[in-house]
CSV table of C-alpha atoms in Angstrom, one decimal:
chain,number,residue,atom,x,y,z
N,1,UNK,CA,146.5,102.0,102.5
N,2,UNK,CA,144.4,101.0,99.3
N,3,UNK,CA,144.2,98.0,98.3
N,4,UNK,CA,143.4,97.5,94.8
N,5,UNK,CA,141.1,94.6,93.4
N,6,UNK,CA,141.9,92.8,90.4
N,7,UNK,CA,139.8,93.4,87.6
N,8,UNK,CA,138.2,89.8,87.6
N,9,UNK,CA,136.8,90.7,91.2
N,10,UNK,CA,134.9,94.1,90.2
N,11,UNK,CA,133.1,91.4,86.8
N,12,UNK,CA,132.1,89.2,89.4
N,13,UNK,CA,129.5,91.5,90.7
N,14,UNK,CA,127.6,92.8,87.6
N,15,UNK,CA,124.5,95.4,88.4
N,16,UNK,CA,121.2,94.2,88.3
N,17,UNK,CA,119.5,94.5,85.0
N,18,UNK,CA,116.1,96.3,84.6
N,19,UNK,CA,113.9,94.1,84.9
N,20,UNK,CA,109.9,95.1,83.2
N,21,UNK,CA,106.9,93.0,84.2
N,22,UNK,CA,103.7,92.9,82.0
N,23,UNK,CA,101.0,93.3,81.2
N,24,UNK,CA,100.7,96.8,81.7
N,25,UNK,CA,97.6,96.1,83.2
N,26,UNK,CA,94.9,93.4,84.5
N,27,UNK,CA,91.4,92.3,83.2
N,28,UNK,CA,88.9,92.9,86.3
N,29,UNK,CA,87.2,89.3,87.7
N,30,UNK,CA,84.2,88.3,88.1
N,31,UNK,CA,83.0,86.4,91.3
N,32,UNK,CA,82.4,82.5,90.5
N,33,UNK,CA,84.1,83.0,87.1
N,34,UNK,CA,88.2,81.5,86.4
N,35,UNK,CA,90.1,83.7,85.6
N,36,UNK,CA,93.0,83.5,83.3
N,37,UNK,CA,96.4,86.2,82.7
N,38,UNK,CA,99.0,85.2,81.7
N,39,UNK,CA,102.2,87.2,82.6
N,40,UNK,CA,105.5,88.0,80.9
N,41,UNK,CA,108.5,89.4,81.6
N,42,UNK,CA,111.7,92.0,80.3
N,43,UNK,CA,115.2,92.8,80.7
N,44,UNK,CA,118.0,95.0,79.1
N,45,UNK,CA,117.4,98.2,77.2
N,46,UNK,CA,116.5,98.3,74.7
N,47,UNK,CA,113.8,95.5,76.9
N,48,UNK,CA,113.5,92.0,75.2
N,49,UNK,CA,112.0,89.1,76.9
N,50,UNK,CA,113.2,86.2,79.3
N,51,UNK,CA,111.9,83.9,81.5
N,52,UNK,CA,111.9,84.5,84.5
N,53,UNK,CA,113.3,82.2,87.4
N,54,UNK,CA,110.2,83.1,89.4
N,55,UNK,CA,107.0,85.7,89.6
N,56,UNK,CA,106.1,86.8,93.0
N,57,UNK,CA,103.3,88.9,95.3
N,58,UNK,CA,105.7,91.8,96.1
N,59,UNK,CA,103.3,93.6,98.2
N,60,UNK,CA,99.0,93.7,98.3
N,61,UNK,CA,97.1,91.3,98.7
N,62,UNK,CA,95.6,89.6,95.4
N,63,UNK,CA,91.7,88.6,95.0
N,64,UNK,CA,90.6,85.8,97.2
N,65,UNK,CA,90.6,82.8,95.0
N,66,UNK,CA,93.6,83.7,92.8
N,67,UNK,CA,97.3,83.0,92.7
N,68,UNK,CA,99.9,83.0,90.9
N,69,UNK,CA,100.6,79.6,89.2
N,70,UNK,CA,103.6,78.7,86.0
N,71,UNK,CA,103.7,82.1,85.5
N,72,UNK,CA,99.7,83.1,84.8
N,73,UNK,CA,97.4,84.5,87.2
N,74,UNK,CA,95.0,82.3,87.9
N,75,UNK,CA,91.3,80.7,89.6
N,76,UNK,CA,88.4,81.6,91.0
N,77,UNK,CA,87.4,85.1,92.5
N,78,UNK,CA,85.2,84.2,95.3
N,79,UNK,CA,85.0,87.7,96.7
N,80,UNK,CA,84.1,91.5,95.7
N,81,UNK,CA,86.0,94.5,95.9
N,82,UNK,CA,89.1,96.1,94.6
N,83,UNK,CA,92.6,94.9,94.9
N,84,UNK,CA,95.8,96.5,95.1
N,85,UNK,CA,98.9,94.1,94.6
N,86,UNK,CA,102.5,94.4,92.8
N,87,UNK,CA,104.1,91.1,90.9
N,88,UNK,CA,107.8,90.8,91.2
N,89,UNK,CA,109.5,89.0,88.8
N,90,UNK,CA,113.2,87.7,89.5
N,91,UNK,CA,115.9,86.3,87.1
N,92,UNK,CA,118.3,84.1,87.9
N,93,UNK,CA,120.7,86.4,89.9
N,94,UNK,CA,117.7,87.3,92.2
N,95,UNK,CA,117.6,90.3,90.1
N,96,UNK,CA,113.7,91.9,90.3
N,97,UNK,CA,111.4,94.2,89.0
N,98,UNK,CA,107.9,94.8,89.9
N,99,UNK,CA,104.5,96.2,88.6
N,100,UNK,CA,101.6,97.8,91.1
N,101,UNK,CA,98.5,96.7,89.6
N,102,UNK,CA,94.7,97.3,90.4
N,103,UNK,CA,91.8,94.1,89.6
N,104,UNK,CA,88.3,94.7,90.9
N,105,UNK,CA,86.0,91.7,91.1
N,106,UNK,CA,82.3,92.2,90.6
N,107,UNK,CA,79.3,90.1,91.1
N,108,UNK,CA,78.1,88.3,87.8
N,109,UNK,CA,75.0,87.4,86.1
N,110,UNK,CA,73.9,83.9,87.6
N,111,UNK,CA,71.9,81.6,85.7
N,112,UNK,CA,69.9,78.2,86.6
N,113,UNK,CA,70.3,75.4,84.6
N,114,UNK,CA,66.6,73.7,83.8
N,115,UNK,CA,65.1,70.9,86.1
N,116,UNK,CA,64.2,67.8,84.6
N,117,UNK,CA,60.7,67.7,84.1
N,118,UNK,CA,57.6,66.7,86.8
N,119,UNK,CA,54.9,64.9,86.7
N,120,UNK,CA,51.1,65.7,87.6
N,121,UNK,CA,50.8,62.6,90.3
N,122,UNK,CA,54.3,61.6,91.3
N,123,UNK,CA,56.5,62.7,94.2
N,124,UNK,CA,59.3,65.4,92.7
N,125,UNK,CA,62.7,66.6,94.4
N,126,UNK,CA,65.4,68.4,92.4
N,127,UNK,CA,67.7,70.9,93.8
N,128,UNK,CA,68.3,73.5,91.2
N,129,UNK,CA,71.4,74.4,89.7
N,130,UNK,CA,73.0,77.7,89.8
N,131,UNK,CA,75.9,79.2,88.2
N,132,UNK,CA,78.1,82.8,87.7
N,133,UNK,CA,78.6,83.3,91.0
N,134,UNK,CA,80.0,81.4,94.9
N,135,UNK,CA,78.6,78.1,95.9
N,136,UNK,CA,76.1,78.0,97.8
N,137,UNK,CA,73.6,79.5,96.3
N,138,UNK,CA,70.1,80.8,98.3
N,139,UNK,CA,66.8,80.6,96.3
N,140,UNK,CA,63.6,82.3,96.5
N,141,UNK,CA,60.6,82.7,94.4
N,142,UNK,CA,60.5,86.3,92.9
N,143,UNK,CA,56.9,88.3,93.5
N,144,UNK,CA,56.5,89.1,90.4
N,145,UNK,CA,57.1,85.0,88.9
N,146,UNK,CA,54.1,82.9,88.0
N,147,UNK,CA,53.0,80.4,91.4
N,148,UNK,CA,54.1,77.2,91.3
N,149,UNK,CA,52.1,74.6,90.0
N,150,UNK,CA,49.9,73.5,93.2
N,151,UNK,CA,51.4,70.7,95.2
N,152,UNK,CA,54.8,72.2,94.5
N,153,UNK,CA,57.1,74.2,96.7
N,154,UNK,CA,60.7,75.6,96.5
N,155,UNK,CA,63.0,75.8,99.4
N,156,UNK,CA,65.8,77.8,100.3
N,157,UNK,CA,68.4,75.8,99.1
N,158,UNK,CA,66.6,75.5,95.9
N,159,UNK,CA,64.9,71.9,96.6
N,160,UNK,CA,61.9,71.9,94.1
N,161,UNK,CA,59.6,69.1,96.0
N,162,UNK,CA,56.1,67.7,96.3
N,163,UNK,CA,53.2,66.1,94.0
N,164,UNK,CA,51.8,68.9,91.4
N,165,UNK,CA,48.1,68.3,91.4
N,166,UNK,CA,45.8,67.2,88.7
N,167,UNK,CA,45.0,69.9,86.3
N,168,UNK,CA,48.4,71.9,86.7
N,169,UNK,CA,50.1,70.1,83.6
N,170,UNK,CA,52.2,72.7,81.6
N,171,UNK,CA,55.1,75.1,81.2
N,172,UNK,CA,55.9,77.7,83.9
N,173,UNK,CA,58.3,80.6,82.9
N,174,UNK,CA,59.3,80.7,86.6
N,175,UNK,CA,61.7,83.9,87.9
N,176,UNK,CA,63.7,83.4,91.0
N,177,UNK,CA,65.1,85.3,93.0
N,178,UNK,CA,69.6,84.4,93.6
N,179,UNK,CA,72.0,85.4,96.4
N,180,UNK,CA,75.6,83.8,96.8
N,181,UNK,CA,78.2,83.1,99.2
N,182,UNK,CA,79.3,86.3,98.5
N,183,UNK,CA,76.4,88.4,99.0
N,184,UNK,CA,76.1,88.9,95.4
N,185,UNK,CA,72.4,88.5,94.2
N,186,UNK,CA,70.6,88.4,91.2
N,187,UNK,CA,66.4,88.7,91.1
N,188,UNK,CA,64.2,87.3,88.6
N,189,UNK,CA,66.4,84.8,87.1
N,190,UNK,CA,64.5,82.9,84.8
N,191,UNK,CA,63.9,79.4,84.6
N,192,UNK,CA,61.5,77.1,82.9
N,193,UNK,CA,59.6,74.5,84.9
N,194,UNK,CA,58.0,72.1,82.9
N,195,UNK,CA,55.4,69.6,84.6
N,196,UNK,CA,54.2,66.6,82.2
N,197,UNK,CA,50.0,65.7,82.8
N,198,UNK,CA,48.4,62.4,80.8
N,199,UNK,CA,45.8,62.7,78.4
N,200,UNK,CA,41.9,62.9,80.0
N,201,UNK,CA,38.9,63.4,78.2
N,202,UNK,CA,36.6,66.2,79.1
N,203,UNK,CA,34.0,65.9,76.7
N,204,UNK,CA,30.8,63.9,77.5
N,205,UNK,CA,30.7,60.7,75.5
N,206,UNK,CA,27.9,60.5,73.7
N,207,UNK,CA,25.9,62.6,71.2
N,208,UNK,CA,22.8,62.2,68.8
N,209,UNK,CA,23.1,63.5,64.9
N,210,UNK,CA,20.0,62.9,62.7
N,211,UNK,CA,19.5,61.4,59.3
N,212,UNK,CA,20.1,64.3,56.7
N,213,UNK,CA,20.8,67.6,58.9
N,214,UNK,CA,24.3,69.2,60.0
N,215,UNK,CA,25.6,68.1,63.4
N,216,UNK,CA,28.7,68.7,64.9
N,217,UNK,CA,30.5,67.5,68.8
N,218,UNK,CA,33.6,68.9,70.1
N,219,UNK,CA,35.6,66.2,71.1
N,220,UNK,CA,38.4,67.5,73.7
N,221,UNK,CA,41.1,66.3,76.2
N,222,UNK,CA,43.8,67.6,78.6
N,223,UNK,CA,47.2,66.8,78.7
N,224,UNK,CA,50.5,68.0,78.4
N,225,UNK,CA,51.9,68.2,76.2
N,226,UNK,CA,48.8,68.9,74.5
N,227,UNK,CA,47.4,65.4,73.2
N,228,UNK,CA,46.5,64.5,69.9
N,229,UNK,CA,43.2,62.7,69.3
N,230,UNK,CA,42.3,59.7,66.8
N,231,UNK,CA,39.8,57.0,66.2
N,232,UNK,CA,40.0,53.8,64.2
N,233,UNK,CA,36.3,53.7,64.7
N,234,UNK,CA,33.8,53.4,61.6
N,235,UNK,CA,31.3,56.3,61.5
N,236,UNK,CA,28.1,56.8,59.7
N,237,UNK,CA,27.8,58.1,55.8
N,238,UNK,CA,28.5,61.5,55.8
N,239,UNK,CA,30.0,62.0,59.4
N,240,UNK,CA,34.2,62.6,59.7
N,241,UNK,CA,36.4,63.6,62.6
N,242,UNK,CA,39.3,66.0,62.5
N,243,UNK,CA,41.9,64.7,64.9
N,244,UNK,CA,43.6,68.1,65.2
N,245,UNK,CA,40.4,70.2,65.8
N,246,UNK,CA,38.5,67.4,68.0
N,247,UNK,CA,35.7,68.2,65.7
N,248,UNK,CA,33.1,65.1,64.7
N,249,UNK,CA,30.6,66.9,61.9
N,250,UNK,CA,29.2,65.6,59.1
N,251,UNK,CA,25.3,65.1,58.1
N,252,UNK,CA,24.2,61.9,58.3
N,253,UNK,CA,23.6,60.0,55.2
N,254,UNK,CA,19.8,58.1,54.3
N,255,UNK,CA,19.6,54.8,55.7
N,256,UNK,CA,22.4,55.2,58.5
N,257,UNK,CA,20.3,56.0,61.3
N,258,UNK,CA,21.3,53.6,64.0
N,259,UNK,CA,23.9,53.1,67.4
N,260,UNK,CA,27.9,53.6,66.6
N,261,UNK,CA,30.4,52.4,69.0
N,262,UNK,CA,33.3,54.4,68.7
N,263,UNK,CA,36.6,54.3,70.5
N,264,UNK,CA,38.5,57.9,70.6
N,265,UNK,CA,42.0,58.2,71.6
N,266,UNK,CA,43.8,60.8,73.2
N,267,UNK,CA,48.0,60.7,72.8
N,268,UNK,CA,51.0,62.3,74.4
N,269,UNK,CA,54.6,61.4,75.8
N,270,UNK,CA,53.3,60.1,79.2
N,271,UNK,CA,51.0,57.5,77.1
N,272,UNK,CA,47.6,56.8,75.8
N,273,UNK,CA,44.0,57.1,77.1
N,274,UNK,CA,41.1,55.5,75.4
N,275,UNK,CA,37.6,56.8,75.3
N,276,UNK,CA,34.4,54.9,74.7
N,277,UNK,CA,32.0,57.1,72.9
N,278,UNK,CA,28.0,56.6,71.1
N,279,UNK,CA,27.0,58.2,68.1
N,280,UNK,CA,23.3,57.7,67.9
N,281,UNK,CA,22.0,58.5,64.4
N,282,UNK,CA,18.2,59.3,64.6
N,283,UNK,CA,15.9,59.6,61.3
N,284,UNK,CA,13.8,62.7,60.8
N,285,UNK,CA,10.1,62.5,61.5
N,286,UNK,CA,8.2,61.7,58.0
N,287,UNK,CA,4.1,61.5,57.6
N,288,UNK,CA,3.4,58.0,55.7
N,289,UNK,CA,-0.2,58.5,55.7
N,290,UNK,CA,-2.6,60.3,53.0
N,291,UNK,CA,-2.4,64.3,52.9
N,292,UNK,CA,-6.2,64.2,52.9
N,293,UNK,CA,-9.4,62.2,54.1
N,294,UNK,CA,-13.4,62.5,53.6
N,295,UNK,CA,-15.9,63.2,56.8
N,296,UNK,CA,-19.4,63.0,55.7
N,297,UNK,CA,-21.9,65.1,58.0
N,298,UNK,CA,-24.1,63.3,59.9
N,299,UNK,CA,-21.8,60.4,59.9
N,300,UNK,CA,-19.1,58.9,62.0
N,301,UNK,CA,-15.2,59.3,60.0
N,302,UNK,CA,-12.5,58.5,61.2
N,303,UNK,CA,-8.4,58.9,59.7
N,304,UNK,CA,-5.2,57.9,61.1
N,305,UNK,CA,-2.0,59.6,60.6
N,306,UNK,CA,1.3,57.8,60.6
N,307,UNK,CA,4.9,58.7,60.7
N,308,UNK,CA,8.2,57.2,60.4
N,309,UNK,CA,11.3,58.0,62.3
N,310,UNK,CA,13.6,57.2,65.2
């Protein structure tokens, strides 16, 4: 017998549509990166787009870290390697399509943010910051970076402790050495340490100029950053100091031989430090007796010969 269905029956069971996922294909990932596609969807020939009820894993396995999320493809890769997965998309009718796709995930270039800046003399501990690739992060200094200033060390875990030492004041274009959770691993990163040092003098503080010849003292300090150098101080006739060459020159004018007091000053952003300094100003030697005398032979002369001068 055959039984014969109406015709409203056989409508009631359209075919399934075909149904296009895209892209056609999907940027690779980068471990410690997000990562951001956006997918989409067709149906009907000619295909136009629809949105779909859902998007789906249809087989594979997608990069540790992602998933699939409102329609985009989406987070963090925390893993390398290459994956192999197909997305479904489904209408409304539970009507499907898929696309295979392949996404490899590489390591990426890891960077270290600065550390604040040390101080010659006080305790330091900072952890340093990396980024570009899976938390944590393992530190070590390269063999071919600068040392550390002395009295610093870093650690493992990227700790940056101790006292830097007198003398090691400046800017260290360090290069370290990065691994990752995910055995990724960058060498020679670089990073700048910066370690701040108050002004010192190193001169001596005292020189002698004379009355009427050329003298010159260097006048110098250490510091960083680099100081600058002043003086309110009143010198003798003739005698000027250059605060950005640390130079006191000059000749001494007539009549200014004597003791000057002056106070130089050394300047940077950790403060000020003072120096007291003498500037003894001598006069030449000058004859102030006669250029000639007498003797008579036979008879007992005598001359003296002075001179003036300090």
């Amino acid at each position: 017998m055959v039984i014969l269905l109406p015709l409203s029956a056989l409508a009631a069971a359209p075919a399934c549509p075909t149904i296009g996922v895209g892209p056609t294909s999907l940027p690779d990932g980068v471990v410690g990166s997000a990562y951001t596609q956006t997918l989409s969807a067709t149906t009907g020939n000619p295909p136009s787009a629809f949105a779909p009820a859902a998007y789906g894993v249809d087989s594979g396995v997608l990069p540790t870290g992602l998933a699939i999320n409102a329609g985009q493809l989406v987070g963090t890769p925390t893993s390398t390697g290459a994956f192999d997965f197909a997305i479904s998309a489904s209408d409304a009718a539970s009507c499907s399509g898929s696309r295979i796709y392949r996404v490899s995930v590489v390591c990426g270039s890891f960077t270290i943010a600065p550390p604040t800046h040390a101080v010659v003399g006080t305790a330091y501990n900072q952890t340093l910051v990396a980024s570009g690739g899976a938390a944590p992060y393992t530190f070590a200094l390269d063999t071919a970076s600068p040392l550390l200033p002395t009295g610093l060390t870093l650690a493992s875990d990227g700790t940056l402790s101790g006292t830097a030492q007198a003398g090691s004041g400046g800017s260290y274009a360090l290069q370290i050495d990065v691994s990752d959770a995910s055995s990724c691993s960058n060498a020679a990163v670089a990073v700048t340490l910066i370690v701040d040092e108050s002004p010192a003098f190193t001169s001596v503080n005292s020189t002698t100029f004379t009355v009427g010849s050329a003298g010159s003292f260097l006048v110098t300090a250490t510091g960083y950053p680099a100081p600058t150098l002043s003086t309110g101080s009143a010198l003798p006739g003739g005698v000027t100091f250059d605060p950005l060459s640390g130079v006191l020159a000059g000749t001494p004018a007539a009549g200014s031989a004597g003791t000057y007091p002056v106070t130089f000053s050394a300047t940077n952003s950790l403060g000020t430090t003072t120096q007291n300094f003498t500037l003894t100003v001598t006069d030449a030697p000058t004859f102030t007796s006669a250029n000639a005398a007498t003797f008579t032979v036979g008879t007992s002369g005598t001359f003296t010969v002075t001179a003036s001068g300090s």
